[in-house]
Structures are given as structure tokens and as C-alpha cells.
Amino acid sequence: MAVTRTLTQSDEIPASYGIGTTAIALLLLLIAVSALGLYAQSILSIPEIQQGINGEISLILAFLNNVGIIVPLLVVLLGLFFIITGVNMLRGSADAIRWGATIVFWLTVGAIGVGVFTFFQQSAGNAIFDIETDYGRGASAALPLLLFAIPVGAASWWMSRHDSFVNRGQTLSGRNTRMAWNLLIPTIVILIIVAARPLEETFITSLTDKRFGSADPVSFVGLDNYIQLLSFRIDTVSCRLADDGSCAVDASGNTRWELIARDLMTAGYRPLASIPIAADRAITISGTDGDFLQSIGNTIYFTISSVSLELLLGLFIAIVVNSKFKGRGLMRAVMLVPWAIPTVVSARLWELMLRDNQSGIINKVMLDLGMIGSSQAWLTNPNLQLNALIMVDVWKTTPFMALLLLAGLQLIPADLYEAAAVDGANRWRQFTSITLPLLRPVIGIALIFRTLDALRVFDVFNVLLQRQKLSMATYNYEVLIQEQQGGYASAVSVIIFVLISVFTLLYMRSVRIESQ
């Protein structure tokens, strides 16, 4: 009896095609089931996993250290995808047959690529361990992968020979979707190797009490590090009373507030800031890791202020150098000088200029202009430190912002401005109706780049302020290097990554880069 499968409601697959697709579907099911079974067996055979099952060590920690998160997740998802695709191919789904062709092609490429890599890796010798080069050893290690490449390669070859049948009746959207995935798969593999795996290792370490540079036993602590980092409270406190019954004030004239309850202090909470809500009442924000919470506030304030100023100044500079005037080329080259100077070097230069006496050029100029009445301690006064850093960062990175915006301005056709001028639009109307809308995607990209840099700022804080005021990156450095708390520092790194991702998504959604 002829084997048939239906591509569409009106098309019938010939018997030879039905046999071929059925064989490939069964091959995918066999690969998926075998891979899941062998992977589960390999996990259970790991000695530390066995010790975890027997209760000798933490099973969760043994699993995370030896298996991880990403690889098991990928194996399970790909296994389910292969099973679903194979079942749908047996049912005659045309779309599943096309995805089956994509799967067997990449399985062939992957098996050959990994097989060749394994061959050279296992064949190489090692003089330190007195291991000689042995191509036979490499061939033995690579042989299973190369043998696996034979059936999937034959399936891919059969699909390519019957391309007209496989792709019959497919929509343009479906073709483009598969083409996009074919182009993305190599990129995804590289990202998993160079980005996802290190991030996974950092996250796993953040769930432990690992000591940096120590061989001490590691214990699984779960989310304790994150709870310690992010726990905070908001309480209402009263002012401290003076002898006459009024609210006491400190030497600076600020109201002195009562501390939070003693049991909260015992639990590790420390006041961070007090916000007055009445003459004798205030809201006190306290946390279990005040330094980290303050570093978050410092970094966000620095980021929002510096990036906003850089956007405004960069847009102004870009519009100026985009206009036609004599010496425009020289102006474009000169404006990049601050950005070309290494950050550490520029920070040292600004450290000299920000000295708290008249030997500092900033104080000298501002005193001569009557902008200040006395020299300011820019780098030691807590109220001026962040503003000083913002000034340094804006000076250095505004040219980078201007360069990105200038590239966007040059893509806007001059004909649009000429037509708008003919219609009677003034320069401001042209700016708001033509320049800003067309420049929005470039602004979004520029904001993402600068925000990513500002959120992970380290060098400016470390050079100019050291431990006086911390950013998230410098706090992470202090915890990892100075205090050697590897697990705790890894939790800080993960939180920084999450904050950067949130800012990036907000920019992309607000500027709607993906819709351009």
C-alpha cells in the first residue's frame, strides 16, 4: 500500500516522498529520545551528582557546578522541538517537513564541525603532562560524531535533492522566518559560548558563599546574597528633641532624626537617607547593605545626569558641525580629542584642575568670573563629588555622542529642509518636525551605548574618589578584591547586568527602534 502524506488540502505526496519524510521524521524522533536519555544517564554518572543524591553534599550545588543551567535547558528544549517536529512530519505537516530540512542540515554541520574540533583537540600533545601527539586518539574521539553525521547528512542531502517538493506551497513569511533562523543560529551559538556561559557561571557562583582566591569548601546559600543586597525598608521617624522641646539640628542646620527601631538595627538594617514629610516627621530609608544601595543611587544619578547633558550638548555640536562653514573639517577632528584621551589620563588631568584651592584652574576661573565666593572642594565635599564626576564624564564623552548624532544628521536629505522652507516652516519647526523624528532611531542607539557605559562606570569613580563614593562597578571591585567575597560579588555583577538590560529594553520600547 502506498505511503502518502498531505502537504496541503489539495496536494498529495508521492509514495517515494512519503517514505523519505517518514524516515527523516523517525530519525529525528530517535535522535531526540536517544539524546535525552544519554544526557540524563551522563548526568547521573557524574560522581558529585551521585554524592548529592546520597545526601553527602548539596545536590543543587553539585548539579549547578557540573551541569549548569543553559546546556540542560537547551538539550530539553531542542529535544522537545525535534519530537514535535517529527510527530508533525508523520502527520504530513508541510511546515514541519520544511523545519525538518533545516534541522538535519544544521545537525550535519554541527556534527562535522564538532567532530573536526574534537579530532584536533584530542590529537594534540601536552609537553607539561608528557602527552605525545596521537592522531589515532583524536580519530577515536571524533569517530562517533562523524558516524552520526552520515545519516543526518544523507537526510539533508535527500531534502536538498527534493527542494522543489519540500518548499512547494510555502508562504513568503515562512520562507523568510526559516532564512532568518538559518542566519541567526551561528550567532546564537557564539553568544552562548562567549556570553551566556560566563554569565551562567557568575549566576551559579552568586548562589554560593565562595571566597575569591580561596580553596575553602563552598556551600549553597540560594538567594541569600541577593536578599542581603536588596533588602530595604521605609519607616517613619520623629525628629530628635532639643532641651527646649524643638527639633534638634546639626552643625549644618539640618534636622536630626531618630534612629529606626532597635530590632531592625539588630536585623542588619542601617539608615541610608531621611526625607522630611513634616516639621517633626520624616521617612527613613534603610537597608541591610547600605553601601550597595547607595552605589545604585550614585550610579543612576550619574547615568541620568551625564547622559542627558551629553545628549543635549552632543545634539547641539552635531547640528553646528553639520552646517557648512569654513574650517568644518578641522572642527570635526578637534572635537574628538577629549574622547580620544584615555579615561584614566583625563581623570588625572581633571584631578589637577579640580584642586580645592586657586592652583586648581576650575576654582581659579570661577572665582575670577564671580561664579563662586570661595574655592570649592570638588572631590572631597560629598555634595559636589558626583557633580564633579558628571562634569568630567560630559567633557570626555560628549564628542562620542555628537559623532553618532552627526552620522544620523547626514542621512537626512537636504530636500526635506528646502521643501519645508518653501512651505514657510522656520528653523525650530524644521527641527521639531523633520530633524528629531528622523533622528529618533540614532538617538536611541546613542542613548543605549552611552547608558551601558555609564551604568558600568568604574575608572572615573576609582581614580577621582576611590572609596569616598562608590558606583556599582567600584563597589563590586571592593567586595571581590578587597573583601574576597566571590559569591557576594557575583550577585552584584548579576544585578548590574539586570539593571543594564532593563535600561536597554526601556530605551528600545520608548524610542521604538525595532519599528523603524
XYZ file of C-alpha atoms in Angstrom:
516
model
C 0.000 0.000 0.000
C 1.414 3.394 -0.981
C 2.503 5.663 1.873
C 1.048 9.157 1.445
C 1.191 12.421 3.357
C -0.694 15.629 2.695
C 1.160 18.878 2.052
C -1.958 20.968 1.568
C -5.639 20.229 1.322
C -5.304 19.602 -2.449
C -1.716 18.229 -2.804
C -0.762 14.611 -2.199
C 2.795 13.436 -1.538
C 4.002 10.651 -3.851
C 4.946 7.376 -2.203
C 8.708 7.925 -2.519
C 8.430 11.325 -0.886
C 6.243 9.925 1.882
C 8.746 7.190 2.640
C 11.597 9.717 2.714
C 9.888 12.190 5.035
C 8.693 9.339 7.262
C 12.257 8.042 7.575
C 13.576 11.516 8.428
C 10.781 12.029 10.975
C 11.636 8.721 12.645
C 15.324 9.711 12.587
C 14.520 12.976 14.393
C 12.450 11.126 16.997
C 15.256 8.606 17.520
C 17.844 11.382 17.873
C 15.689 13.314 20.363
C 14.840 10.341 22.570
C 18.398 8.986 22.467
C 19.949 12.371 23.203
C 17.660 12.985 26.179
C 18.283 9.506 27.554
C 22.052 9.575 27.074
C 22.298 13.077 28.526
C 20.297 12.086 31.598
C 22.462 8.990 32.003
C 25.671 11.022 31.694
C 24.443 13.428 34.380
C 23.582 10.631 36.784
C 27.007 9.037 36.251
C 28.882 12.130 37.499
C 30.449 11.261 40.890
C 29.441 14.564 42.539
C 25.841 14.084 41.365
C 25.899 10.630 42.935
C 27.195 12.131 46.176
C 24.406 14.709 46.060
C 21.777 12.001 45.543
C 23.194 10.105 48.506
C 22.998 13.249 50.632
C 26.738 13.583 51.125
C 26.867 17.056 49.532
C 24.349 19.599 48.252
C 22.637 18.086 45.193
C 21.670 21.500 43.811
C 25.228 22.800 44.050
C 26.632 19.592 42.546
C 24.185 19.857 39.639
C 24.907 23.538 39.001
C 28.685 23.105 39.181
C 28.845 20.055 36.908
C 25.901 20.534 34.557
C 24.869 24.180 34.716
C 21.591 25.674 33.567
C 21.918 26.610 29.910
C 23.061 23.275 28.487
C 20.327 21.161 30.168
C 17.727 23.740 29.159
C 18.929 23.688 25.550
C 19.013 19.891 25.447
C 15.454 19.623 26.764
C 14.062 22.369 24.502
C 15.780 21.037 21.391
C 14.698 17.504 22.257
C 11.066 18.593 22.584
C 11.351 20.620 19.357
C 12.713 17.588 17.489
C 9.955 15.362 18.885
C 7.197 17.825 17.988
C 8.655 18.339 14.504
C 8.998 14.597 13.940
C 5.430 13.881 15.053
C 4.080 16.661 12.826
C 6.120 15.316 9.906
C 4.496 11.917 10.403
C 1.128 13.682 10.306
C 2.052 15.274 6.974
C 2.543 18.885 8.075
C 4.223 20.784 5.240
C 5.684 23.339 7.643
C 7.142 20.573 9.827
C 8.787 18.991 6.759
C 10.483 22.286 5.948
C 11.681 22.697 9.540
C 12.899 19.098 9.391
C 15.086 20.023 6.431
C 16.566 22.892 8.440
C 17.181 20.647 11.451
C 19.031 17.891 9.578
C 21.176 20.471 7.761
C 22.400 22.073 10.995
C 22.805 18.681 12.679
C 25.127 17.722 9.821
C 27.107 20.967 10.053
C 27.322 20.701 13.844
C 28.378 17.041 13.851
C 31.131 17.626 11.293
C 32.318 20.852 12.941
C 32.442 19.403 16.452
C 33.978 16.192 15.114
C 36.835 18.049 13.418
C 37.398 20.171 16.534
C 37.409 17.077 18.740
C 39.872 15.361 16.426
C 42.471 18.113 16.642
C 41.866 18.750 20.333
C 42.257 15.108 21.352
C 45.167 14.538 18.991
C 47.250 17.403 20.380
C 50.044 16.600 22.760
C 50.985 18.319 26.011
C 54.629 18.656 26.964
C 53.787 19.583 30.553
C 51.974 16.286 31.193
C 54.269 14.337 28.834
C 51.463 13.546 26.380
C 52.536 12.947 22.790
C 50.569 13.900 19.695
C 48.432 10.934 18.670
C 46.100 11.247 15.692
C 44.697 7.818 16.402
C 43.451 9.052 19.777
C 41.837 12.031 18.076
C 40.228 9.850 15.408
C 38.751 7.554 18.054
C 37.247 10.504 19.905
C 35.828 12.100 16.758
C 34.560 8.865 15.158
C 31.119 8.772 16.913
C 30.365 12.324 15.793
C 31.456 11.640 12.230
C 29.387 8.454 12.144
C 26.410 10.441 13.426
C 26.970 12.896 10.556
C 26.370 10.147 7.979
C 22.604 9.555 8.491
C 21.763 13.215 9.150
C 23.945 14.218 6.194
C 22.115 11.724 3.991
C 18.789 13.132 5.204
C 19.963 16.688 4.461
C 21.180 15.605 1.013
C 17.802 13.967 0.264
C 15.963 17.114 1.356
C 18.192 19.300 -0.830
C 17.615 16.997 -3.843
C 13.864 17.374 -3.376
C 13.893 21.073 -2.609
C 11.060 21.797 -5.033
C 8.869 19.312 -3.192
C 9.893 20.450 0.289
C 9.286 24.141 -0.433
C 6.159 23.674 -2.518
C 3.307 25.935 -1.495
C 5.129 27.715 1.314
C 4.407 31.375 2.035
C 6.935 34.197 1.750
C 6.642 34.780 5.516
C 7.514 31.162 6.269
C 10.495 31.226 3.907
C 11.785 34.439 5.487
C 11.352 33.015 9.002
C 13.443 29.952 8.229
C 16.037 32.055 6.426
C 16.281 34.329 9.474
C 16.828 31.362 11.782
C 19.470 29.912 9.446
C 21.361 33.200 9.669
C 20.863 33.550 13.424
C 21.881 30.045 14.513
C 25.685 30.614 14.185
C 25.366 33.914 16.058
C 23.308 32.293 18.807
C 25.873 29.505 19.211
C 28.716 32.041 19.514
C 26.748 34.131 22.024
C 26.067 31.062 24.140
C 29.767 30.195 24.192
C 31.248 33.658 24.811
C 28.443 35.406 26.739
C 25.748 33.116 28.115
C 28.079 30.549 29.627
C 30.205 33.103 31.566
C 27.028 34.791 32.772
C 25.702 31.409 33.863
C 28.897 30.737 35.811
C 28.578 34.121 37.502
C 24.957 33.440 38.456
C 25.814 29.999 39.836
C 28.642 31.487 41.901
C 26.236 34.133 43.240
C 24.198 31.329 44.816
C 27.157 30.241 46.959
C 29.407 31.626 49.690
C 32.536 31.172 47.553
C 35.642 33.070 48.658
C 37.696 34.683 45.906
C 41.109 33.030 45.524
C 40.389 30.512 48.283
C 40.227 26.727 48.270
C 37.756 26.637 51.184
C 34.681 24.404 50.746
C 31.775 26.154 49.025
C 28.218 25.981 50.342
C 24.958 26.625 48.516
C 23.192 29.666 50.027
C 20.422 30.148 47.463
C 19.189 33.723 47.186
C 20.713 34.876 50.477
C 23.251 37.111 48.737
C 20.505 38.841 46.755
C 18.350 39.260 49.849
C 21.269 40.819 51.689
C 21.992 43.175 48.784
C 18.460 44.334 48.013
C 16.604 44.260 51.340
C 15.417 47.725 52.366
C 12.692 49.315 54.472
C 10.799 52.600 54.559
C 9.901 53.767 58.061
C 8.546 56.952 59.618
C 10.672 58.556 62.335
C 10.392 61.633 64.531
C 12.940 64.386 64.996
C 15.245 64.414 67.986
C 14.129 66.942 70.566
C 16.355 69.682 71.958
C 16.213 70.867 75.583
C 13.546 73.444 74.716
C 11.323 70.820 73.087
C 12.025 71.863 69.484
C 13.631 69.648 66.817
C 17.401 69.447 67.249
C 19.644 70.423 64.337
C 23.252 69.596 63.499
C 26.129 71.964 62.724
C 24.942 72.336 59.135
C 21.442 73.324 60.215
C 19.840 70.054 59.175
C 17.226 68.430 61.393
C 18.446 65.436 63.382
C 16.171 62.398 63.156
C 15.658 59.440 65.462
C 17.084 56.052 64.527
C 14.902 53.176 63.385
C 13.742 50.536 65.888
C 16.439 48.581 67.712
C 15.169 45.200 66.463
C 15.621 46.417 62.872
C 19.150 47.546 63.671
C 19.819 44.106 65.153
C 18.494 42.516 61.950
C 21.140 44.408 59.987
C 19.223 47.444 58.690
C 21.113 50.735 58.609
C 19.581 54.162 57.772
C 20.539 55.490 54.345
C 18.539 58.695 53.921
C 15.785 60.647 55.633
C 13.171 62.581 53.660
C 11.204 65.172 55.697
C 7.428 64.973 55.308
C 6.603 67.438 58.085
C 8.409 69.725 60.501
C 8.889 66.908 63.000
C 8.420 63.775 60.874
C 10.494 62.120 58.147
C 10.599 58.980 56.062
C 13.787 56.977 56.650
C 15.060 54.545 54.036
C 17.245 51.796 55.499
C 18.848 48.677 54.038
C 20.890 45.645 55.019
C 23.681 46.641 52.595
C 23.626 50.401 52.610
C 26.822 50.752 50.581
C 25.376 48.808 47.663
C 22.046 50.629 47.711
C 23.898 53.952 47.803
C 26.087 52.783 44.914
C 22.926 52.083 42.911
C 21.660 55.598 43.667
C 25.042 57.133 42.805
C 25.248 55.224 39.525
C 21.693 56.016 38.423
C 22.078 59.709 39.296
C 25.412 59.803 37.444
C 23.936 57.976 34.447
C 20.781 60.061 34.056
C 22.575 63.375 34.564
C 25.608 62.699 32.384
C 23.750 61.007 29.527
C 21.081 63.749 29.432
C 23.682 66.517 29.304
C 25.709 64.628 26.703
C 22.622 64.201 24.527
C 21.753 67.910 24.631
C 25.317 69.128 24.105
C 26.075 66.422 21.555
C 22.979 67.304 19.528
C 23.942 70.985 19.573
C 27.521 70.219 18.477
C 26.333 67.809 15.784
C 23.961 70.413 14.315
C 26.747 73.036 14.334
C 29.384 70.874 12.625
C 26.776 69.547 10.179
C 26.280 73.055 8.786
C 28.564 74.431 6.092
C 31.275 76.818 7.267
C 34.969 77.324 6.682
C 37.112 75.020 8.803
C 34.341 72.468 9.362
C 36.721 69.530 8.775
C 39.198 70.808 11.361
C 36.357 71.381 13.827
C 35.168 67.782 13.420
C 38.670 66.474 14.094
C 39.337 68.725 17.100
C 36.052 67.889 18.822
C 37.113 64.227 19.099
C 40.258 64.993 21.125
C 38.613 64.619 24.591
C 37.094 61.281 23.582
C 40.454 60.038 22.276
C 42.209 60.627 25.607
C 42.173 57.505 27.840
C 39.733 57.854 30.728
C 42.375 57.344 33.414
C 44.577 60.048 31.871
C 41.695 62.523 31.559
C 40.650 61.768 35.150
C 44.148 62.596 36.402
C 44.121 65.843 34.410
C 40.788 66.817 35.914
C 42.038 65.885 39.372
C 44.668 68.612 39.000
C 42.148 71.112 37.619
C 39.655 70.395 40.435
C 42.050 71.083 43.318
C 40.335 72.821 46.224
C 42.484 75.978 46.048
C 43.391 78.532 43.426
C 46.017 76.202 41.968
C 43.048 74.338 40.537
C 42.114 76.010 37.253
C 38.382 75.390 37.728
C 38.277 77.251 41.034
C 40.533 79.987 39.615
C 38.316 80.647 36.610
C 35.077 80.527 38.579
C 36.492 82.880 41.232
C 37.650 85.338 38.575
C 34.218 85.262 36.951
C 32.481 85.740 40.294
C 30.581 82.460 39.962
C 31.679 81.290 43.429
C 32.702 83.208 46.548
C 35.426 80.819 47.676
C 37.325 77.802 46.413
C 35.243 74.629 46.350
C 36.444 71.193 47.447
C 35.039 69.432 44.379
C 36.439 65.994 45.176
C 36.081 65.959 48.984
C 32.746 67.695 49.537
C 30.065 64.947 49.420
C 27.563 67.385 47.915
C 29.863 68.211 44.981
C 31.580 64.902 44.252
C 29.018 63.405 41.870
C 28.545 66.709 40.060
C 32.311 66.921 39.557
C 32.369 63.408 38.087
C 29.457 64.273 35.810
C 31.393 67.318 34.577
C 34.420 65.137 33.783
C 32.347 62.492 32.009
C 30.366 65.031 29.973
C 33.602 66.684 28.821
C 35.060 63.367 27.705
C 32.124 61.559 26.081
C 30.038 64.373 24.555
C 32.164 64.140 21.352
C 31.212 60.469 21.022
C 27.530 61.357 21.300
C 27.995 64.192 18.804
C 29.730 61.842 16.363
C 26.833 59.359 16.412
C 24.236 62.104 16.007
C 26.245 63.736 13.212
C 26.156 60.462 11.269
C 22.368 60.439 11.645
C 22.027 64.070 10.567
C 23.951 63.436 7.377
C 21.455 60.746 6.376
C 18.572 63.236 6.353
C 18.011 64.524 2.773
C 18.528 68.281 2.359
C 15.485 68.360 0.068
C 13.203 67.962 3.076
C 14.500 71.165 4.653
C 14.235 73.051 1.349
C 10.630 71.921 0.910
C 9.812 72.879 4.497
C 11.382 76.327 3.992
C 9.290 76.844 0.868
C 6.177 75.960 2.884
C 7.109 78.665 5.400
C 8.461 76.491 8.241
C 11.019 78.277 10.418
C 14.171 76.647 11.760
C 12.534 75.498 15.015
C 9.607 73.945 13.144
C 12.037 72.166 10.811
C 13.953 70.866 13.834
C 10.871 69.513 15.617
C 9.073 68.189 12.524
C 11.962 66.841 10.446
C 15.213 66.525 12.389
C 14.004 64.983 15.646
C 11.567 62.410 14.127
C 14.113 61.203 11.560
C 16.920 61.236 14.129
C 14.966 59.221 16.714
C 16.474 55.788 15.876
C 20.004 57.238 16.001
C 19.226 58.957 19.306
C 18.006 55.632 20.666
C 21.197 53.840 19.638
C 23.358 56.635 21.057
C 21.459 56.575 24.349
C 21.848 52.801 24.626
C 25.608 52.953 24.030
C 26.174 55.771 26.488
C 23.838 54.359 29.123
C 25.601 50.994 29.010
C 28.920 52.767 29.560
C 27.588 54.999 32.332
C 25.891 52.202 34.286
C 29.123 50.209 34.460
C 31.324 53.244 35.112
C 34.425 52.323 37.077
C 37.551 54.257 36.135
C 36.339 57.815 36.836
C 34.969 56.863 40.272
C 38.012 54.778 41.154
C 40.608 57.379 40.102
C 38.958 60.520 41.488
C 37.015 59.291 44.542
C 38.429 55.856 45.349
C 36.343 54.668 48.346
C 34.734 58.015 49.207
C 31.727 57.410 46.963
C 31.103 54.178 45.092
C 29.484 53.238 41.814
C 28.085 49.745 41.345
C 31.242 48.675 39.490
C 33.641 50.072 42.095
C 31.548 48.500 44.873
C 31.795 45.191 43.026
C 35.582 45.629 42.864
C 35.794 46.378 46.585
C 33.732 43.333 47.520
C 35.600 40.967 45.188
C 39.221 42.124 45.522
C 39.375 43.806 48.912
C 36.930 41.599 50.839
C 37.383 38.473 48.646
C 33.669 37.611 48.731
C 33.376 35.858 45.379
C 29.762 34.728 45.745
C 28.569 38.098 47.024
C 30.446 39.969 44.268
C 28.910 37.653 41.657
C 25.452 38.591 42.914
C 26.386 42.264 42.473
C 27.504 41.516 38.904
C 24.213 39.806 38.098
C 22.223 42.764 39.464
C 24.302 45.172 37.359
C 23.568 43.038 34.299
C 19.835 43.051 35.063
C 19.772 46.849 35.526
C 21.624 47.377 32.243
C 19.163 45.055 30.465
C 16.188 46.923 31.929
C 17.550 50.300 30.787
C 18.218 48.910 27.301
C 14.694 47.497 26.969
C 13.173 50.755 28.191
C 15.118 52.712 25.595
C 14.165 50.316 22.813
C 10.492 50.423 23.772
C 10.336 54.197 24.267
C 12.271 55.082 21.120
C 10.701 52.155 19.236
C 13.922 51.248 17.443
C 12.534 47.917 16.286
C 9.655 49.600 14.443
C 11.870 51.864 12.369
